[in-house]
Short mmCIF file of C-alpha atoms in Angstrom, two decimals:
data_model
loop_
_atom_site.label_atom_id
_atom_site.label_comp_id
_atom_site.label_asym_id
_atom_site.label_seq_id
_atom_site.Cartn_x
_atom_site.Cartn_y
_atom_site.Cartn_z
CA MET A 22 -31.32 -29.51 32.51
CA ASN A 23 -30.08 -33.07 31.18
CA ASN A 24 -30.37 -34.70 33.93
CA LEU A 25 -34.28 -34.38 34.66
CA PRO A 26 -35.07 -37.42 32.44
CA LYS A 27 -32.57 -39.39 35.20
CA LEU A 28 -33.86 -37.93 37.80
CA ILE A 29 -37.84 -38.83 36.93
CA ARG A 30 -36.80 -42.77 36.07
CA ARG A 31 -34.97 -42.53 39.46
CA PHE A 32 -38.31 -42.07 41.44
CA THR A 33 -40.54 -43.49 39.26
CA GLY A 34 -37.76 -47.15 40.17
CA ILE A 35 -37.96 -46.39 43.44
CA LEU A 36 -41.65 -46.01 43.34
CA LEU A 37 -42.35 -49.07 41.33
CA LEU A 38 -39.96 -51.22 43.80
CA SER A 39 -41.55 -49.56 46.73
CA PHE A 40 -44.91 -50.75 45.45
CA ILE A 41 -43.63 -54.44 44.63
CA LEU A 42 -42.23 -54.59 48.13
CA LEU A 43 -45.14 -53.59 49.93
CA LEU A 44 -47.21 -56.09 48.03
CA LEU A 45 -45.12 -58.75 48.75
CA VAL A 46 -44.90 -57.86 52.63
CA ASN A 47 -48.87 -57.42 52.32
CA PHE A 48 -48.90 -61.36 50.95
CA VAL A 49 -46.68 -62.62 53.56
CA VAL A 50 -48.49 -60.77 56.53
CA LEU A 51 -51.54 -61.67 55.08
CA ALA A 52 -50.45 -65.78 54.84
CA PHE A 53 -49.24 -65.54 58.22
CA LEU A 54 -52.47 -63.67 59.82
CA MET A 55 -54.18 -66.62 57.98
CA ALA A 56 -51.81 -69.28 59.06
CA TRP A 57 -52.27 -68.18 62.85
CA GLN A 58 -55.79 -67.69 62.73
CA SER A 59 -56.86 -70.80 61.04
CA PRO A 60 -57.02 -74.06 63.33
CA SER A 61 -54.69 -76.79 62.16
CA VAL A 62 -55.93 -80.17 60.36
CA ALA A 63 -56.59 -81.89 63.40
CA SER A 64 -58.75 -78.92 65.43
CA SER A 65 -60.70 -78.34 62.43
CA PRO A 66 -64.16 -78.43 63.22
CA TYR A 67 -65.23 -80.36 60.61
CA ASN A 68 -62.37 -83.20 61.44
CA VAL A 69 -63.48 -83.20 64.95
CA ALA A 70 -67.41 -83.29 63.74
CA ILE A 71 -66.13 -86.45 61.49
CA GLN A 72 -63.63 -88.37 64.45
CA THR A 73 -66.85 -87.59 67.18
CA GLY A 74 -69.23 -89.47 64.47
CA LYS A 75 -66.51 -92.70 64.69
CA ALA A 76 -66.28 -91.87 68.30
CA PHE A 77 -69.74 -92.92 69.16
CA GLN A 78 -70.63 -96.24 70.03
CA ALA A 79 -74.03 -97.69 69.43
CA SER A 80 -75.41 -100.75 72.01
CA GLU A 81 -79.13 -101.38 73.45
CA ASN A 82 -78.59 -98.54 76.19
CA GLY A 83 -78.14 -95.70 73.71
CA TYR A 84 -75.11 -94.37 72.40
CA THR A 85 -71.72 -93.82 74.10
CA LEU A 86 -68.76 -91.25 73.65
CA GLN A 87 -65.21 -91.95 73.76
CA GLU A 88 -63.90 -90.32 76.39
CA ASP A 89 -60.91 -88.54 75.07
CA ILE A 90 -63.02 -87.02 72.26
CA SER A 91 -65.89 -85.85 75.34
CA THR A 92 -62.86 -84.12 77.05
CA GLN A 93 -62.01 -82.53 73.89
CA LEU A 94 -65.72 -80.97 73.76
CA LYS A 95 -65.69 -79.92 76.21
CA GLN A 96 -62.42 -77.99 76.71
CA GLN A 97 -63.62 -76.05 73.61
CA ASP A 98 -66.92 -75.60 74.84
CA VAL A 99 -68.71 -77.33 72.20
CA TRP A 100 -72.16 -78.91 72.64
CA ALA A 101 -73.23 -81.58 70.73
CA PHE A 102 -76.60 -83.99 69.90
CA VAL A 103 -77.07 -87.10 67.66
CA VAL A 104 -79.99 -87.90 65.50
CA ASP A 105 -81.73 -90.87 64.36
CA ASN A 106 -81.77 -91.63 61.15
CA ASP A 107 -85.54 -93.20 61.42
CA THR A 108 -87.20 -90.78 63.84
CA LEU A 109 -85.31 -87.57 63.20
CA GLN A 110 -85.38 -87.37 67.19
CA ILE A 111 -82.69 -86.22 69.35
CA VAL A 112 -81.65 -89.80 70.81
CA TRP A 113 -78.24 -88.50 72.64
CA LYS A 114 -76.87 -84.93 73.48
CA THR A 115 -74.37 -83.59 76.15
CA GLU A 116 -75.16 -81.92 79.02
CA ASN A 117 -74.42 -78.28 78.21
CA LEU A 118 -77.11 -78.31 75.15
CA PRO A 119 -78.83 -74.74 74.92
CA ASP A 120 -82.26 -75.16 76.38
CA THR A 121 -83.35 -73.42 72.52
CA ILE A 122 -82.10 -76.35 70.55
CA PRO A 123 -85.49 -78.20 68.95
CA THR A 124 -85.22 -81.79 69.83
CA SER A 125 -86.77 -82.91 66.19
CA TYR A 126 -85.11 -82.25 62.65
CA THR A 127 -86.80 -82.66 59.22
CA LEU A 128 -83.97 -83.46 56.27
CA SER A 129 -84.21 -79.88 55.13
CA ASP A 130 -83.33 -78.65 58.77
CA ILE A 131 -80.14 -81.46 59.08
CA ALA A 132 -79.15 -79.68 55.27
CA ASP A 133 -79.38 -76.21 56.81
CA LEU A 134 -77.38 -77.12 59.78
CA SER A 135 -74.53 -79.30 57.87
CA VAL A 136 -73.45 -75.94 56.24
CA GLY A 137 -74.85 -72.99 58.33
CA TYR A 138 -75.75 -72.33 61.94
CA LEU A 139 -78.68 -73.28 64.54
CA ASP A 140 -79.96 -70.70 66.59
CA GLY A 141 -76.68 -68.86 66.06
CA TYR A 142 -74.19 -71.43 66.71
CA PRO A 143 -71.59 -72.41 64.00
CA THR A 144 -72.65 -76.58 63.36
CA TYR A 145 -71.45 -79.12 61.82
CA THR A 146 -72.20 -82.79 61.32
CA GLY A 147 -70.33 -86.30 61.01
CA LYS A 148 -71.71 -89.88 60.72
CA THR A 149 -72.44 -92.39 63.66
CA GLN A 150 -74.27 -95.74 63.31
CA ASN A 151 -77.97 -95.16 62.47
CA GLY A 152 -77.81 -91.68 62.68
CA ILE A 153 -76.10 -88.40 62.62
CA VAL A 154 -73.87 -86.41 65.31
CA ILE A 155 -74.18 -82.48 64.99
CA LEU A 156 -71.18 -80.33 66.70
CA GLY A 157 -72.23 -76.76 68.26
CA TYR A 158 -69.47 -74.32 68.46
CA PRO A 159 -69.73 -71.10 70.90
CA LYS A 160 -71.38 -68.31 68.89
CA ASP A 161 -68.62 -65.90 66.75
CA SER A 162 -66.10 -68.31 67.04
CA PHE A 163 -65.75 -69.40 63.29
CA TRP A 164 -67.55 -67.32 60.33
CA LYS A 165 -69.47 -69.78 57.64
CA HIS A 166 -70.14 -68.74 54.26
CA THR A 167 -73.42 -70.04 53.57
CA ARG A 168 -74.25 -69.01 50.52
CA ALA A 169 -71.34 -70.40 48.39
CA SER A 170 -71.82 -70.17 44.79
CA TRP A 171 -69.51 -68.89 41.97
CA ASN A 172 -68.96 -68.97 38.33
CA TYR A 173 -66.51 -71.71 37.45
CA ASN A 174 -64.89 -69.29 34.55
CA PHE A 175 -64.01 -66.63 37.42
CA PHE A 176 -62.17 -68.89 39.23
CA ALA A 177 -60.56 -70.32 36.00
CA HIS A 178 -59.41 -67.39 34.89
CA LEU A 179 -58.63 -65.92 38.40
CA PRO A 180 -54.69 -65.69 37.77
CA GLN A 181 -55.23 -63.69 34.77
CA ILE A 182 -57.88 -61.33 36.50
CA ILE A 183 -55.63 -60.88 39.16
CA PHE A 184 -52.52 -59.94 37.32
CA ILE A 185 -54.39 -57.72 34.93
CA VAL A 186 -55.91 -55.53 38.06
CA LEU A 187 -52.49 -55.48 39.74
CA THR A 188 -51.44 -54.40 36.52
CA VAL A 189 -53.86 -51.89 36.10
CA ASN A 190 -53.41 -49.87 39.23
CA ILE A 191 -49.85 -50.03 39.23
CA VAL A 192 -49.93 -48.16 35.51
CA VAL A 193 -52.43 -45.58 37.42
CA ILE A 194 -50.09 -44.91 40.28
CA LEU A 195 -46.92 -44.51 38.26
CA LEU A 196 -49.18 -42.02 36.00
CA ILE A 197 -50.20 -40.53 38.31
CA TYR A 198 -46.91 -40.15 40.30
CA VAL A 199 -44.88 -39.30 36.92
CA ILE A 200 -47.60 -36.42 36.65
CA ALA A 201 -47.12 -35.15 40.10
CA ASN A 202 -43.33 -35.01 39.74
CA VAL A 203 -42.84 -33.52 36.70
CA ARG A 204 -44.97 -30.50 37.43
CA PHE A 205 -42.82 -30.58 40.60
CA LEU A 206 -39.52 -31.07 38.92
CA LYS A 207 -40.62 -28.25 36.39
CA PRO A 208 -39.26 -25.19 38.45
CA VAL A 209 -36.25 -27.71 39.13
CA LYS A 210 -35.17 -27.16 35.60
CA PRO A 211 -34.74 -23.46 35.98
CA ILE A 212 -33.07 -23.33 39.26
CA THR A 213 -30.37 -26.20 38.23
CA LYS A 214 -29.74 -24.01 34.71
CA GLY A 215 -28.94 -21.09 37.27
CA ILE A 216 -26.51 -22.89 39.33
CA GLN A 217 -24.46 -23.54 36.53
CA ASP A 218 -24.60 -20.56 35.20
CA LEU A 219 -23.64 -19.22 38.16
CA SER A 220 -20.58 -21.58 38.62
CA VAL A 221 -19.01 -19.61 35.65
CA GLY A 222 -20.23 -15.90 36.74
CA GLU A 223 -22.60 -15.61 34.72
CA PRO A 224 -25.81 -13.25 35.74
CA VAL A 225 -28.97 -15.37 36.76
CA HIS A 226 -32.20 -14.66 37.31
CA ILE A 227 -34.78 -17.42 37.53
CA PRO A 228 -38.72 -16.79 37.86
CA GLU A 229 -39.92 -16.46 41.42
CA LYS A 230 -42.75 -18.81 41.58
CA GLY A 231 -43.74 -22.29 42.49
CA LEU A 232 -43.26 -24.57 45.60
CA LEU A 233 -39.83 -23.61 45.04
CA SER A 234 -39.50 -19.70 44.87
CA ASP A 235 -37.64 -19.38 47.81
CA ILE A 236 -35.08 -21.24 46.43
CA SER A 237 -35.36 -18.81 43.21
CA ALA A 238 -35.41 -15.62 45.23
CA ASN A 239 -32.17 -16.67 46.87
CA ILE A 240 -30.28 -18.06 43.69
CA ASN A 241 -31.15 -14.58 42.02
CA ARG A 242 -29.97 -12.75 44.91
CA THR A 243 -27.14 -14.53 45.45
CA SER A 244 -26.39 -13.94 41.51
CA ASP A 245 -26.51 -10.21 42.12
CA ILE A 246 -24.65 -10.21 44.92
CA LEU A 247 -21.77 -11.91 42.74
CA GLN A 248 -22.16 -9.81 40.00
CA GLU A 249 -21.89 -6.68 42.15
CA GLN A 250 -18.65 -8.06 43.68
CA ARG A 251 -16.97 -9.13 40.31
CA GLN A 252 -17.76 -5.89 39.07
CA GLN A 253 -15.97 -4.62 42.14
CA LEU A 254 -13.35 -6.85 41.68
CA LYS A 255 -12.77 -5.71 37.98
CA LYS A 256 -12.42 -1.99 39.09
CA LYS A 257 -9.94 -3.10 41.57
CA GLU A 258 -8.04 -5.01 38.96
CA THR A 259 -8.04 -2.13 36.87
CA ALA A 260 -7.07 0.22 39.32
CA ARG A 261 -3.96 -1.66 40.45
CA ALA A 262 -3.24 -1.96 36.69
CA ASN A 263 -2.99 1.12 35.80
CA TRP A 264 -1.44 1.87 39.05
CA ILE A 265 1.49 -0.38 38.16
CA ALA A 266 1.82 0.72 34.63
CA GLY A 267 1.69 4.59 35.79
CA VAL A 268 4.58 3.81 38.48
CA SER A 269 6.70 2.05 36.38
CA HIS A 270 6.38 4.89 33.42
CA ASP A 271 6.86 7.40 36.03
CA ILE A 272 10.16 5.96 37.87
CA ARG A 273 11.91 5.03 34.33
CA THR A 274 13.17 8.92 33.48
CA PRO A 275 14.27 9.81 37.26
CA LEU A 276 16.13 5.82 36.99
CA SER A 277 17.74 6.52 33.60
CA MET A 278 19.17 9.73 34.89
CA VAL A 279 20.74 7.83 38.28
CA MET A 280 22.27 5.39 35.93
CA GLY A 281 23.50 7.96 33.65
CA TYR A 282 24.95 10.01 36.07
CA ALA A 283 26.11 6.87 38.67
CA GLY A 284 27.88 5.98 34.90
CA GLN A 285 29.84 9.12 34.39
CA LEU A 286 31.03 8.94 37.98
CA LYS A 287 32.23 5.62 37.90
CA ASP A 288 34.68 6.39 34.72
CA ASP A 289 35.43 9.42 36.62
CA ALA A 290 39.19 9.75 36.80
CA ASN A 291 39.00 12.33 39.24
CA LEU A 292 36.91 9.48 41.93
CA THR A 293 39.42 7.30 44.14
CA ASP A 294 38.86 3.79 43.69
CA GLU A 295 36.36 3.43 46.54
CA GLU A 296 33.93 6.37 44.99
CA CYS A 297 34.68 4.44 41.95
CA GLN A 298 33.11 1.26 43.24
CA LYS A 299 30.33 2.93 45.02
CA ALA A 300 29.33 4.58 42.17
CA GLU A 301 29.61 0.68 40.04
CA VAL A 302 26.94 -0.70 42.68
CA ILE A 303 24.60 2.35 42.08
CA VAL A 304 25.16 1.35 38.03
CA LYS A 305 24.61 -2.46 38.94
CA GLN A 306 21.56 -1.84 41.70
CA SER A 307 19.70 0.50 39.52
CA LYS A 308 19.93 -1.76 36.78
CA ARG A 309 18.68 -4.31 38.86
CA MET A 310 15.76 -1.79 39.48
CA GLN A 311 15.22 -1.28 36.05
CA ASN A 312 14.89 -4.98 35.54
CA LEU A 313 12.43 -5.01 38.84
CA ILE A 314 10.40 -3.05 36.80
CA ASN A 315 10.35 -4.63 33.45
CA ASP A 316 9.46 -7.93 35.32
CA LEU A 317 6.77 -5.79 37.11
CA ASN A 318 5.04 -4.52 34.01
CA LEU A 319 5.27 -7.87 32.52
CA ALA A 320 3.78 -9.75 35.13
CA SER A 321 0.79 -7.42 35.28
CA LYS A 322 0.10 -7.98 31.68
CA LEU A 323 0.28 -11.44 31.73
CA GLU A 324 -2.09 -11.65 34.76
CA TYR A 325 -4.74 -9.33 33.02
CA ASP A 326 -3.97 -11.06 29.71
CA MET A 327 -3.00 -7.39 28.51
CA GLN A 328 0.29 -8.75 26.94
CA PRO A 329 -0.07 -10.63 23.67
CA ILE A 330 0.76 -14.34 22.66
CA ASN A 331 2.74 -13.95 19.10
CA SER A 332 2.62 -17.57 18.96
CA ALA A 333 4.33 -19.59 15.95
CA LYS A 334 5.81 -22.95 15.61
CA GLN A 335 9.33 -22.98 16.84
CA ASN A 336 12.21 -25.64 17.76
CA LEU A 337 12.39 -25.08 21.57
CA ILE A 338 16.10 -26.92 22.13
CA ALA A 339 16.99 -23.78 19.66
CA ILE A 340 15.58 -21.00 21.64
CA VAL A 341 16.95 -22.65 25.50
CA ARG A 342 19.95 -23.44 23.48
CA GLN A 343 20.65 -19.70 22.58
CA VAL A 344 19.38 -18.65 25.91
CA VAL A 345 22.18 -21.08 27.45
CA VAL A 346 25.03 -19.45 25.15
CA ASP A 347 23.98 -15.92 26.16
CA PHE A 348 24.70 -16.64 29.39
CA ILE A 349 27.68 -18.46 29.14
CA ASN A 350 29.17 -15.37 27.01
CA MET A 351 28.83 -13.21 30.27
CA ASP A 352 29.65 -15.68 32.89
CA ILE A 353 33.27 -14.20 32.68
CA GLU A 354 34.65 -15.61 35.92
CA ASP A 355 33.30 -18.52 35.36
CA ARG A 356 31.24 -18.52 38.38
CA TYR A 357 28.21 -19.93 37.11
CA PRO A 358 29.08 -22.57 34.70
CA ILE A 359 26.30 -24.09 32.82
CA GLU A 360 26.36 -28.30 31.84
CA TRP A 361 24.18 -28.90 28.51
CA GLN A 362 22.84 -32.43 29.67
CA THR A 363 20.33 -32.31 26.66
CA ASP A 364 20.50 -35.96 24.82
CA GLU A 365 22.87 -34.75 21.28
CA ALA A 366 20.29 -36.68 19.25
CA LEU A 367 17.67 -34.69 20.05
CA THR A 368 18.05 -31.60 17.80
CA VAL A 369 14.34 -30.45 17.12
CA CYS A 370 11.20 -30.17 19.71
CA PRO A 371 8.51 -28.06 17.75
CA ILE A 372 6.33 -26.13 20.08
CA ASN A 373 3.62 -23.32 19.23
CA ALA A 374 4.73 -20.62 21.65
CA ASP A 375 6.33 -16.80 21.31
CA LYS A 376 9.67 -17.19 21.06
CA ASP A 377 10.87 -14.07 23.27
CA LEU A 378 8.35 -15.26 26.15
CA ILE A 379 9.87 -18.70 26.66
CA LYS A 380 13.31 -17.02 25.72
CA ARG A 381 12.20 -14.93 28.72
CA ALA A 382 11.20 -17.67 31.03
CA VAL A 383 14.25 -19.76 30.76
CA SER A 384 16.19 -16.57 31.02
CA ASN A 385 14.62 -16.13 34.41
CA LEU A 386 14.95 -19.82 35.68
CA ILE A 387 18.76 -19.53 35.18
CA GLN A 388 19.07 -15.97 36.66
CA ASN A 389 17.22 -17.25 39.83
CA SER A 390 19.36 -19.96 40.33
CA ILE A 391 22.61 -16.98 40.01
CA ASN A 392 20.48 -14.52 42.09
CA HIS A 393 20.19 -17.06 44.90
CA ASN A 394 23.73 -18.73 44.88
CA GLU A 395 26.17 -15.72 45.33
CA GLN A 396 29.16 -17.80 45.96
CA GLY A 397 28.31 -19.44 42.92
CA CYS A 398 26.87 -22.80 41.71
CA LYS A 399 26.85 -24.92 38.57
CA ILE A 400 24.06 -24.96 36.64
CA TYR A 401 22.07 -27.74 34.70
CA ILE A 402 20.18 -27.36 31.53
CA SER A 403 18.46 -30.35 29.84
CA VAL A 404 15.46 -30.53 27.15
CA THR A 405 12.85 -33.95 26.98
CA ALA A 406 10.50 -34.55 24.40
CA ASP A 407 8.04 -37.50 23.81
CA ASN A 408 4.78 -37.91 21.79
CA ASP A 409 3.27 -35.18 22.84
CA TYR A 410 5.34 -32.80 25.10
CA CYS A 411 8.72 -31.30 25.42
CA THR A 412 10.10 -30.81 28.58
CA VAL A 413 12.97 -28.22 30.05
CA ILE A 414 14.56 -28.69 33.21
CA VAL A 415 16.57 -26.01 34.79
CA SER A 416 18.99 -26.73 38.17
CA ASP A 417 21.99 -25.92 40.36
CA ASP A 418 23.90 -27.70 42.87
CA GLY A 419 23.36 -24.33 45.03
CA VAL A 420 21.58 -23.88 48.54
CA GLY A 421 18.38 -25.27 47.49
CA GLU A 422 15.24 -24.18 49.62
CA THR A 423 13.36 -26.23 52.22
CA ASP A 424 10.75 -28.86 51.28
CA GLU A 425 8.12 -26.43 53.19
CA LEU A 426 9.02 -23.69 51.07
CA ILE A 427 8.90 -25.87 47.77
CA GLU A 428 5.54 -26.99 48.53
CA LYS A 429 4.33 -23.46 49.13
CA LEU A 430 6.05 -22.38 45.65
CA ASN A 431 4.09 -25.17 43.89
CA LYS A 432 0.75 -24.84 45.81
CA THR A 433 0.38 -21.22 46.92
CA PRO A 434 -0.23 -17.91 44.37
CA HIS A 435 2.41 -15.78 44.38
CA TYR A 436 2.24 -12.52 46.85
CA MET A 437 1.05 -10.25 44.30
CA LEU A 438 -1.98 -12.54 43.71
CA CYS A 439 -2.71 -13.33 47.33
CA ASP A 440 -3.41 -10.80 50.64
CA LYS A 441 -1.22 -12.97 52.82
CA ASN A 442 1.77 -12.90 54.79
CA THR A 443 5.09 -12.36 51.83
CA THR A 444 7.78 -12.39 54.44
CA GLU A 445 8.80 -15.79 53.58
CA GLN A 446 8.95 -14.91 50.07
CA ARG A 447 12.71 -15.66 48.52
CA HIS A 448 11.82 -16.37 44.90
CA GLY A 449 10.44 -12.70 43.51
CA LEU A 450 8.66 -11.61 39.74
CA GLY A 451 11.06 -13.82 38.05
CA LEU A 452 9.70 -16.98 39.01
CA LEU A 453 6.18 -15.81 38.76
CA ILE A 454 6.42 -14.51 35.66
CA VAL A 455 8.07 -18.30 34.52
CA LYS A 456 4.27 -19.40 35.64
CA GLN A 457 2.79 -16.78 34.01
CA ILE A 458 4.39 -17.57 30.39
CA VAL A 459 4.11 -21.48 30.68
CA SER A 460 0.29 -21.42 31.86
CA ALA A 461 -0.26 -19.14 28.58
CA HIS A 462 1.34 -21.47 26.64
CA GLY A 463 -0.85 -24.46 28.06
CA GLY A 464 2.08 -26.03 29.98
CA THR A 465 2.22 -27.10 33.31
CA ILE A 466 5.53 -26.38 36.12
CA VAL A 467 7.25 -28.17 39.01
CA ILE A 468 9.37 -26.44 41.30
CA THR A 469 11.35 -29.68 42.86
CA ASN A 470 14.73 -30.16 45.08
CA ASN A 471 17.27 -31.97 42.71
CA SER A 472 19.98 -34.60 43.55
CA TYR A 473 22.49 -32.31 43.51
CA GLY A 474 21.31 -30.43 46.63
CA GLY A 475 20.13 -27.48 45.01
CA PHE A 476 16.90 -26.17 43.51
CA SER A 477 15.26 -27.34 40.46
CA VAL A 478 12.29 -26.12 37.99
CA LYS A 479 10.70 -28.22 35.14
CA PHE A 480 8.02 -27.14 32.82
CA THR A 481 6.24 -28.96 30.29
CA LEU A 482 4.78 -27.36 27.12
CA PRO A 483 2.57 -29.17 24.12
CA LYS A 484 4.32 -30.13 21.11
CA SER A 485 2.59 -28.26 18.05
CA LYS A 486 0.53 -31.03 15.85
#
């Protein structure tokens, strides 16, 4: 399966992109939460402690705290006290100071509570005149890391460390993902190969194992059904071809007798003029039946690739001109005059083709115009050429066809090739044979109405290299 590496690359790219996006989203969410949870600079406990220390005023009667700072401490349920530098005793405190708080401190106590806790309360310190102010926040309001000590080299190389760790994690995740997907996609390869074989009619058998065993089993069953249908269709086609060949062969002998006796009666001097005319009609219609049988055989052989194509290098202009001359010679009453519209400067248009089949195709197109215009019409024949193709156009100024029928003739199969209602068919085996001959030579055919008001058929054949 050629698309398997592409599929793996696509899955890997989606995983990598998802991982990067998820990482970015996590960083954004983490930054938002930290910004939302962290206090502003003005309301930071450290900053509040410093501002409180500056807001104290010392006098003979002790310390007094500014009203706005005092109000702020009460709103945050913060207690505070001041320790004198000389005596290390509490010389000022707030009313909400817990009873468990000691009244005297040593220098080591001051050092501890400046970075840690006092009786479970997170404490923060600030300077005052001749002392130090200590603020105590409610328990569980802040977390303080009291043993912060890190190696300097670690922080100096922290970006590189983070990058290496993330890279290793991504590589490991990708390896796990790729290995898992390769194992998952392994049974996909025979499945896709089986589907490709089904599209060209090949028999398929896929091992029914793994996660996709149900799909494999269904494809195998589908292949068996298609092969059985193909065999049945082949039998039907063979039977139809044999039936056509057999009927055609059986009809030839009695038809020849009818034509022979009718020809004798037509020339019998003892018959009246009316009887001779009737005999002539029998001869003409018998000849038509003979032509139909020949067309039926040829169409059947072309349909089942039983007609040999004896290709050789031919001049298409010479072939078409010969057919035109034959029809002009047969049109004694001049009811179907043919106008040759090919550029006189164009004398050669080389193709690789079976000469007899190409003549048959052009003859059928001219005869088609004659058959469908009993009152007579003018027929126009042209051959054109470009660098790669030769084109033949056969047109008439007869009754033409409706646009709906033209579309059906171009797009729908002939009644020999489908099971649809054929009551609207006005063009018989002759046009079908033209299509089959052109297709057998790698060409294309288009049926249209023309500017003369009649019917037009254009077929194009590739030039010989």
